[in-house]
Each structure stands twice: as structure tokens, then as C-alpha cells.
mmCIF file of C-alpha atoms in Angstrom:
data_model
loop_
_atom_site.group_PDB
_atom_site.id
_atom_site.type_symbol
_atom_site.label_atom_id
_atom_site.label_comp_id
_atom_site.label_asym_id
_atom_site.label_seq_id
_atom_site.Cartn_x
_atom_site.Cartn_y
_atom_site.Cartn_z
ATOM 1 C CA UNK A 626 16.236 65.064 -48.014
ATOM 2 C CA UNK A 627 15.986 68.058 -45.426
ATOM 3 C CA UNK A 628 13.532 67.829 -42.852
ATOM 4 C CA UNK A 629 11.379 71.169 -43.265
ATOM 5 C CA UNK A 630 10.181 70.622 -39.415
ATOM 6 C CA UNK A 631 14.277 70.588 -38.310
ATOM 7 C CA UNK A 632 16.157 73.768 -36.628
ATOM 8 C CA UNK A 633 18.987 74.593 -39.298
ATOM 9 C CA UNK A 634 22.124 73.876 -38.298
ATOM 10 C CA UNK A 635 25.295 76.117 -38.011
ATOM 11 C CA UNK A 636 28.778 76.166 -37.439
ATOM 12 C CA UNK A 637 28.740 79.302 -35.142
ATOM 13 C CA UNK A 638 27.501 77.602 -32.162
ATOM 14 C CA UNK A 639 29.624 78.882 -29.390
ATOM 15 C CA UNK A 640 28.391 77.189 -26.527
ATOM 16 C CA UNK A 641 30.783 74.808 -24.549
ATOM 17 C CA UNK A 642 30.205 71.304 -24.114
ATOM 18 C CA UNK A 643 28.741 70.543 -20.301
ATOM 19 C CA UNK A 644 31.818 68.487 -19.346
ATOM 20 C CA UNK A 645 29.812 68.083 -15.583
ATOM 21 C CA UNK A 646 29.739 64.549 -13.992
ATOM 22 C CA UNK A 647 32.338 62.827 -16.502
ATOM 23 C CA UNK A 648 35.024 62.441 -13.562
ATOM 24 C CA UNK A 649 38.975 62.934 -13.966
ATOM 25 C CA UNK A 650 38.679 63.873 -17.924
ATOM 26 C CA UNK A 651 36.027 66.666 -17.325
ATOM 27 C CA UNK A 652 37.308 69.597 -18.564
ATOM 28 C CA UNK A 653 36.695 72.505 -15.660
ATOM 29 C CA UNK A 654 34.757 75.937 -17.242
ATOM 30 C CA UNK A 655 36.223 79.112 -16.055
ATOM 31 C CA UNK A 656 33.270 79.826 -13.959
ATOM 32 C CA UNK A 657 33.586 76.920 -12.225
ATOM 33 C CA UNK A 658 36.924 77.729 -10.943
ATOM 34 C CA UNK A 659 37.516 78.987 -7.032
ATOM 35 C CA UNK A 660 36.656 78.901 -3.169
ATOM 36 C CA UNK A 661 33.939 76.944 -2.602
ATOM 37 C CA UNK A 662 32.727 78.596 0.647
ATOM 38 C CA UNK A 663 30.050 75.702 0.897
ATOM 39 C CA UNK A 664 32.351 72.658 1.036
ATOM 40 C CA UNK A 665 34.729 74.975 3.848
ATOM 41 C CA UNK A 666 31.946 75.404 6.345
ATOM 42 C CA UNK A 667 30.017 72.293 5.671
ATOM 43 C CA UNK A 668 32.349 70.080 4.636
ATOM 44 C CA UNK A 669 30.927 66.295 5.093
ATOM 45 C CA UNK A 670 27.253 67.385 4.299
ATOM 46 C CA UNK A 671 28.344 69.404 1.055
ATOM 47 C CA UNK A 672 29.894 66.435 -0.076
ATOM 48 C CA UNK A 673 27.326 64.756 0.214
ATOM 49 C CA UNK A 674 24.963 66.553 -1.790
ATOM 50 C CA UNK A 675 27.499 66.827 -4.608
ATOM 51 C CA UNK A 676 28.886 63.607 -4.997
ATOM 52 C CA UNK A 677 31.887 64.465 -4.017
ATOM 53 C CA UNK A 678 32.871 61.095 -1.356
ATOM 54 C CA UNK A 679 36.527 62.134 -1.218
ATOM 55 C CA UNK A 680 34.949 65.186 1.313
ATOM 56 C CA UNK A 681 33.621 62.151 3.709
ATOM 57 C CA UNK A 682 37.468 62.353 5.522
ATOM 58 C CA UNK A 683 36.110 65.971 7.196
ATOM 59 C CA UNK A 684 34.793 63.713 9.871
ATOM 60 C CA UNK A 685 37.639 62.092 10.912
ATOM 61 C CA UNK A 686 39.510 64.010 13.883
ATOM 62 C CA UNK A 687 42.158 66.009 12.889
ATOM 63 C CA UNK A 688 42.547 65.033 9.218
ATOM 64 C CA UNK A 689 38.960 66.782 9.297
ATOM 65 C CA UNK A 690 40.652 70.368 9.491
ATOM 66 C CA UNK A 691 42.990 69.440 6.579
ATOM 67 C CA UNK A 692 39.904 68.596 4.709
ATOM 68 C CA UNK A 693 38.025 71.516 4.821
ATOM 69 C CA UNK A 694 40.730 73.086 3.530
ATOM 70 C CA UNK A 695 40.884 71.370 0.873
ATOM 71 C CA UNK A 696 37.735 71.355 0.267
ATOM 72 C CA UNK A 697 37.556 75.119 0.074
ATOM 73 C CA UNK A 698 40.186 74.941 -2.358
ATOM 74 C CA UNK A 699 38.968 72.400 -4.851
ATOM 75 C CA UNK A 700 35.670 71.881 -3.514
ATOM 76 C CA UNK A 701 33.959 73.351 -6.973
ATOM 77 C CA UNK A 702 36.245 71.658 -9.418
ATOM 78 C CA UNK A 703 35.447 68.529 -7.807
ATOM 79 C CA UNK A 704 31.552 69.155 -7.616
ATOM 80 C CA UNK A 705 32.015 69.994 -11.372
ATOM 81 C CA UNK A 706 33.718 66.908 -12.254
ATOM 82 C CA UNK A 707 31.285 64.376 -10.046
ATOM 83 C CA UNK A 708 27.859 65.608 -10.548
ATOM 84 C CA UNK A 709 26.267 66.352 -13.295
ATOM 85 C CA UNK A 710 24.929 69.819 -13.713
ATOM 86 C CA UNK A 711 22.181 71.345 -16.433
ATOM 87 C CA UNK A 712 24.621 74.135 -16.961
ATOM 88 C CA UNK A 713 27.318 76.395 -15.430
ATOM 89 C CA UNK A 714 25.033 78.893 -14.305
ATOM 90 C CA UNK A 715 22.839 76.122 -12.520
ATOM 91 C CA UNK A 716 26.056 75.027 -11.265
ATOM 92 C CA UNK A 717 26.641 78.681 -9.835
ATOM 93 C CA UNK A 718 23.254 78.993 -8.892
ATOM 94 C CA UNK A 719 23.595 75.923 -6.710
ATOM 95 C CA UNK A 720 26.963 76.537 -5.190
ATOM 96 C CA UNK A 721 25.487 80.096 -4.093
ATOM 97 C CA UNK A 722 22.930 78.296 -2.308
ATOM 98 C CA UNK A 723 25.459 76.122 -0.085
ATOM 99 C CA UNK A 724 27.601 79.492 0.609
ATOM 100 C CA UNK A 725 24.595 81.250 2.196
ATOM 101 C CA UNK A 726 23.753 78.125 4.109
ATOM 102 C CA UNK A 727 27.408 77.598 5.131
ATOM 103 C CA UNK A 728 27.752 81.025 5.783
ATOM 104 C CA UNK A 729 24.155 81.274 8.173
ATOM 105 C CA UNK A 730 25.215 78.449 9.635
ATOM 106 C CA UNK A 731 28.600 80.260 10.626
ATOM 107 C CA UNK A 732 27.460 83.115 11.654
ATOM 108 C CA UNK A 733 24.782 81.324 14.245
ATOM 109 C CA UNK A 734 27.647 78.721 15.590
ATOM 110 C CA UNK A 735 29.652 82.053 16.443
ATOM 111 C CA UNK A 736 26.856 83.910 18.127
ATOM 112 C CA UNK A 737 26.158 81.091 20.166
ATOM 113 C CA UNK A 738 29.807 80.808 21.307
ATOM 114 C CA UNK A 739 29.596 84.816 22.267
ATOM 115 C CA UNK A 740 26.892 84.359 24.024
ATOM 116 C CA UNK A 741 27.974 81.209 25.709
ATOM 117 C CA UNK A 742 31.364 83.364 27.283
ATOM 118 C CA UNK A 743 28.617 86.770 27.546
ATOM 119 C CA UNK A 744 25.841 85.551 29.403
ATOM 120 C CA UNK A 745 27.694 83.867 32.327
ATOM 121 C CA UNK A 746 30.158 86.824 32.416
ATOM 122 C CA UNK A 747 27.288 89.481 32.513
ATOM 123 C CA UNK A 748 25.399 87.027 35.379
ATOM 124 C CA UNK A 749 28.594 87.631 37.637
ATOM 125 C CA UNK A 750 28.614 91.429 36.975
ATOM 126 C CA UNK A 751 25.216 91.963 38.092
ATOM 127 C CA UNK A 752 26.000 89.789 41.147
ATOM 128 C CA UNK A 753 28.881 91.671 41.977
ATOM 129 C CA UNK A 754 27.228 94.975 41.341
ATOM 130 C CA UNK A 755 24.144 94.215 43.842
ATOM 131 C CA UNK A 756 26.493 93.755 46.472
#
């Protein structure tokens, strides 16, 4: 008997099945694909928050450049395939997030380096200038 109460059901339903958090047989959505800004400038602490323990080997000298690398490169697959997301637009929406952190984050470390050379550079051409 057909519940009266029940949404019909059809065979035109084109949405994709959320693959997210299954591991190694996850199938990867094409918006997942790509840089993952996030997991390059964060590395350790991105993969952290996504589950993602391979990224842990950022910290250790040397192999830590390698990492973010890698990272950068299949950084979102891997976030895709260890956590599970509500949706690939969450998953975008989240991913966004870490990019503007990374990149804020970035963009503060590299002031503070110019500054760091500036400041003490500009101190000596004032002393030299007064006399």
C-alpha cells in the first residue's frame, strides 16, 4: 500500500552520491578537484582540522617543505576522502575559509619579515643623515 504522507519517488534524481569520509574508495567530485591553498600555507594545522594525519610529516625538518607541497597538490582530494562533508558546496565553502586564513596569515608573516630588514635599515639612515 502507498503511503499518502511519502514524497513520490523518481528515477530522475541527478544528484551524486556524497562519497566524503569513505577513505581510499571515495570517489572524488569534480569540484573537489585542485590546489588546496589551505593545506600549502598551513600545512600541519589544516590537517588537522580535516582529518587528514598523513599532513602531520609538515613538521618534521626538511621533509616539511616536501609536504606542503604535497599538500597543495592533493590536499582537497584527501580532505574529501577523510572527512565527511554535508555536501560539495559545504566542502567548498569550508576549504575557502582555510585559503583566506592561510592566505592572511601569509601575507602578515611577510610584512613582518619587511619590516624586520626596513626598520633597522631606515634607523641607520636617519643616523647617518643627522650627522
Amino acid at each position: 500500500m502507498l503511503n499518502p504522507y511519502e514524497a513520490p519517488k523518481t528515477d530522475l534524481d541527478t544528484t551524486p552520491e556524497n562519497t566524503s569520509g569513505t577513505g581510499k574508495l571515495a570517489t572524488i567530485p569534480e569540484g573537489v578537484k585542485g590546489w588546496c591553498w589551505g593545506a600549502f600555507f598551513l600545512g600541519w594545522i589544516w590537517a588537522i582540522g580535516n582529518k587528514t594525519w598523513i599532513g602531520l610529516w609538515a613538521i618534521v625538518p626538511y621533509l616539511g617543505f616536501f609536504m606542503q607541497i604535497t599538500l597543495g597538490i592533493k590536499g582537497r582530494e584527501w580532505a574529501w576522502r577523510n572527512k565527511r562533508w554535508e555536501s560539495v558546496e559545504h566542502f567548498q565553502k569550508v576549504q575557502r575559509r582555510w585559503s583566506i586564513f592561510g592566505l592572511i596569515l601569509f601575507i602578515i608573516s611577510m610584512a613582518g619579515m619587511i619590516a624586520a630588514v626596513a626598520l633597522p635599515a631606515y634607523q641607520e639612515y636617519l643616523l647617518r643623515a643627522q650627522g
